[in-house]
Tab-separated table of C-alpha atoms in Angstrom:
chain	number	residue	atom	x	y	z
A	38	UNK	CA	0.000	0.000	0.000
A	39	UNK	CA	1.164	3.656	-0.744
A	40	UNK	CA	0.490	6.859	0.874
A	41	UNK	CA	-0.880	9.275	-1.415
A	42	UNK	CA	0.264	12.680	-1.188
A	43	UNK	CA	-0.474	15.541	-3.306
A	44	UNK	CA	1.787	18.420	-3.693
A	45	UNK	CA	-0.259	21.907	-2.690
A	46	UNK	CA	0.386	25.795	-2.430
A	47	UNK	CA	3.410	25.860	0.274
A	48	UNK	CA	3.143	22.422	1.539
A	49	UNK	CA	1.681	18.630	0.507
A	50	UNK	CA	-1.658	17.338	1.215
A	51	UNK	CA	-2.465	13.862	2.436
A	52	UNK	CA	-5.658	11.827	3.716
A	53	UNK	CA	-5.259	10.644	7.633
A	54	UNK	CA	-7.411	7.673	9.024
A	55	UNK	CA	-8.369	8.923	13.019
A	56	UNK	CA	-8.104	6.624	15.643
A	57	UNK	CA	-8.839	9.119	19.125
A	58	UNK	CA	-9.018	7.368	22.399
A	59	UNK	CA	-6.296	5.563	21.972
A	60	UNK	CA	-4.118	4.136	24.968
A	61	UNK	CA	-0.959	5.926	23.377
A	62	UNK	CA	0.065	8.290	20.252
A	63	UNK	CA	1.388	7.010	17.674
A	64	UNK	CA	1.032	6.200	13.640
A	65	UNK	CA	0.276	2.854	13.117
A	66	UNK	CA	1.102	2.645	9.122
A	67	UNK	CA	-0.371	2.528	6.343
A	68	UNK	CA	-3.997	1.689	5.554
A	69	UNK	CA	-5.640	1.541	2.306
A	70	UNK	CA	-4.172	5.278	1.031
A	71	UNK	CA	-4.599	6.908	3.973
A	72	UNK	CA	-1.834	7.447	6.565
A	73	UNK	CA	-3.594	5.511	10.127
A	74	UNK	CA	-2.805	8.020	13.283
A	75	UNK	CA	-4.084	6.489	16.819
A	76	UNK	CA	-3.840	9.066	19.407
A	77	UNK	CA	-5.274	9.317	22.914
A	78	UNK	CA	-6.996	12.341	23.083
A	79	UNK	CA	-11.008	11.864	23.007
A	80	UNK	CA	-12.931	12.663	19.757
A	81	UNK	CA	-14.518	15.991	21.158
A	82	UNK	CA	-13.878	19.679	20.667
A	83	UNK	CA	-10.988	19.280	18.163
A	84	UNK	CA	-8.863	17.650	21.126
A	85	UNK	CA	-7.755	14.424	18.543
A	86	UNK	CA	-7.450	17.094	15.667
A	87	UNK	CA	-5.091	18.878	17.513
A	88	UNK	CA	-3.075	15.531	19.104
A	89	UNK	CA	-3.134	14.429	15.851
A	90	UNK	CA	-1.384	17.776	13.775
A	91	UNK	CA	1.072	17.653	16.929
A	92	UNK	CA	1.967	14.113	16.388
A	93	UNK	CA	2.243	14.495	12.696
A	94	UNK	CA	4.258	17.788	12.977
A	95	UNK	CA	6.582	15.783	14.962
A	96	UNK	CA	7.306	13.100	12.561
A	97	UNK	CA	7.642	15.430	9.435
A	98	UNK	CA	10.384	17.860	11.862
A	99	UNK	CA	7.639	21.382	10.659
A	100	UNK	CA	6.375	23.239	13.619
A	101	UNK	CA	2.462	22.330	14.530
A	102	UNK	CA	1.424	25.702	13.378
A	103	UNK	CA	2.515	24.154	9.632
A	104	UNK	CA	0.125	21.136	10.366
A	105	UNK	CA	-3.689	21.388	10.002
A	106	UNK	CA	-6.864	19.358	9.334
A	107	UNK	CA	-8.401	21.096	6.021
A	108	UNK	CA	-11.637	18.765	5.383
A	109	UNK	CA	-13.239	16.291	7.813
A	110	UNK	CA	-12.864	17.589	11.203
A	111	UNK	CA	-15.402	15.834	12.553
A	112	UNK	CA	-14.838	12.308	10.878
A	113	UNK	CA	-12.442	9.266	11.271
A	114	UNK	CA	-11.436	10.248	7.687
A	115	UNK	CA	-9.506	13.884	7.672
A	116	UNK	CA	-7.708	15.809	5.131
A	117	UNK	CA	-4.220	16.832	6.421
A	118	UNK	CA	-2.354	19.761	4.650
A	119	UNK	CA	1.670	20.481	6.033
A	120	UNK	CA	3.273	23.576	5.043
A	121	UNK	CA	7.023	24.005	3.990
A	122	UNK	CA	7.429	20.047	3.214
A	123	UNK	CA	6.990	18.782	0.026
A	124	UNK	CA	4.773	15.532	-1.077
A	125	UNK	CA	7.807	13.469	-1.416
A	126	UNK	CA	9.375	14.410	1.455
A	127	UNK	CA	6.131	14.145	3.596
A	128	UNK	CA	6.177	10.182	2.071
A	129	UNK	CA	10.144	9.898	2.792
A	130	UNK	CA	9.457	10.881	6.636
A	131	UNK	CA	6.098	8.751	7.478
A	132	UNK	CA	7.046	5.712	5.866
A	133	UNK	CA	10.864	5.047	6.790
């Protein structure tokens, strides 16, 4: 399975699979061509949103201002955009 990531204005786009209320952050891989994310923070009042642009901004090495959830907020199934990375480097970083 491959990650698809789309190069966009300043940064690279990418689909995220939510898993809040998990015992621990962390991304758990692949899944279909979405990029799985479990973190522990509960599903309500952008709390996983948040855990989960923090976790991500971690692994790419951009601040968490650079990391936000552009479409599905309020579903398992988000829309991630990073600034100041590019789509191949985005892929380089999450899958090594």
């Amino acid at each position: 399975m491959t990650l698809s990531v789309a190069d966009c204005a300043g940064g690279a786009q990418f689909a995220v699979k939510a898993v809040p209320g998990s015992s621990r952050d962390r991304i758990q891989g692949i899944l279909g061509d979405a990029l799985k994310v479990a973190v522990a923070a509960p599903p309500e009042r952008g709390k996983a949103n948040f855990a989960i642009c923090a976790l991500l901004a971690q692994a790419l090495g951009v601040p968490v201002r650079n990391v936000t959830v552009i479409a599905g907020g309020t579903s398992p199934r988000k829309l991630v955009r990073a600034l100041g990375i590019t789509a191949a480097e985005v892929r380089q970083r999450l899958t090594e």
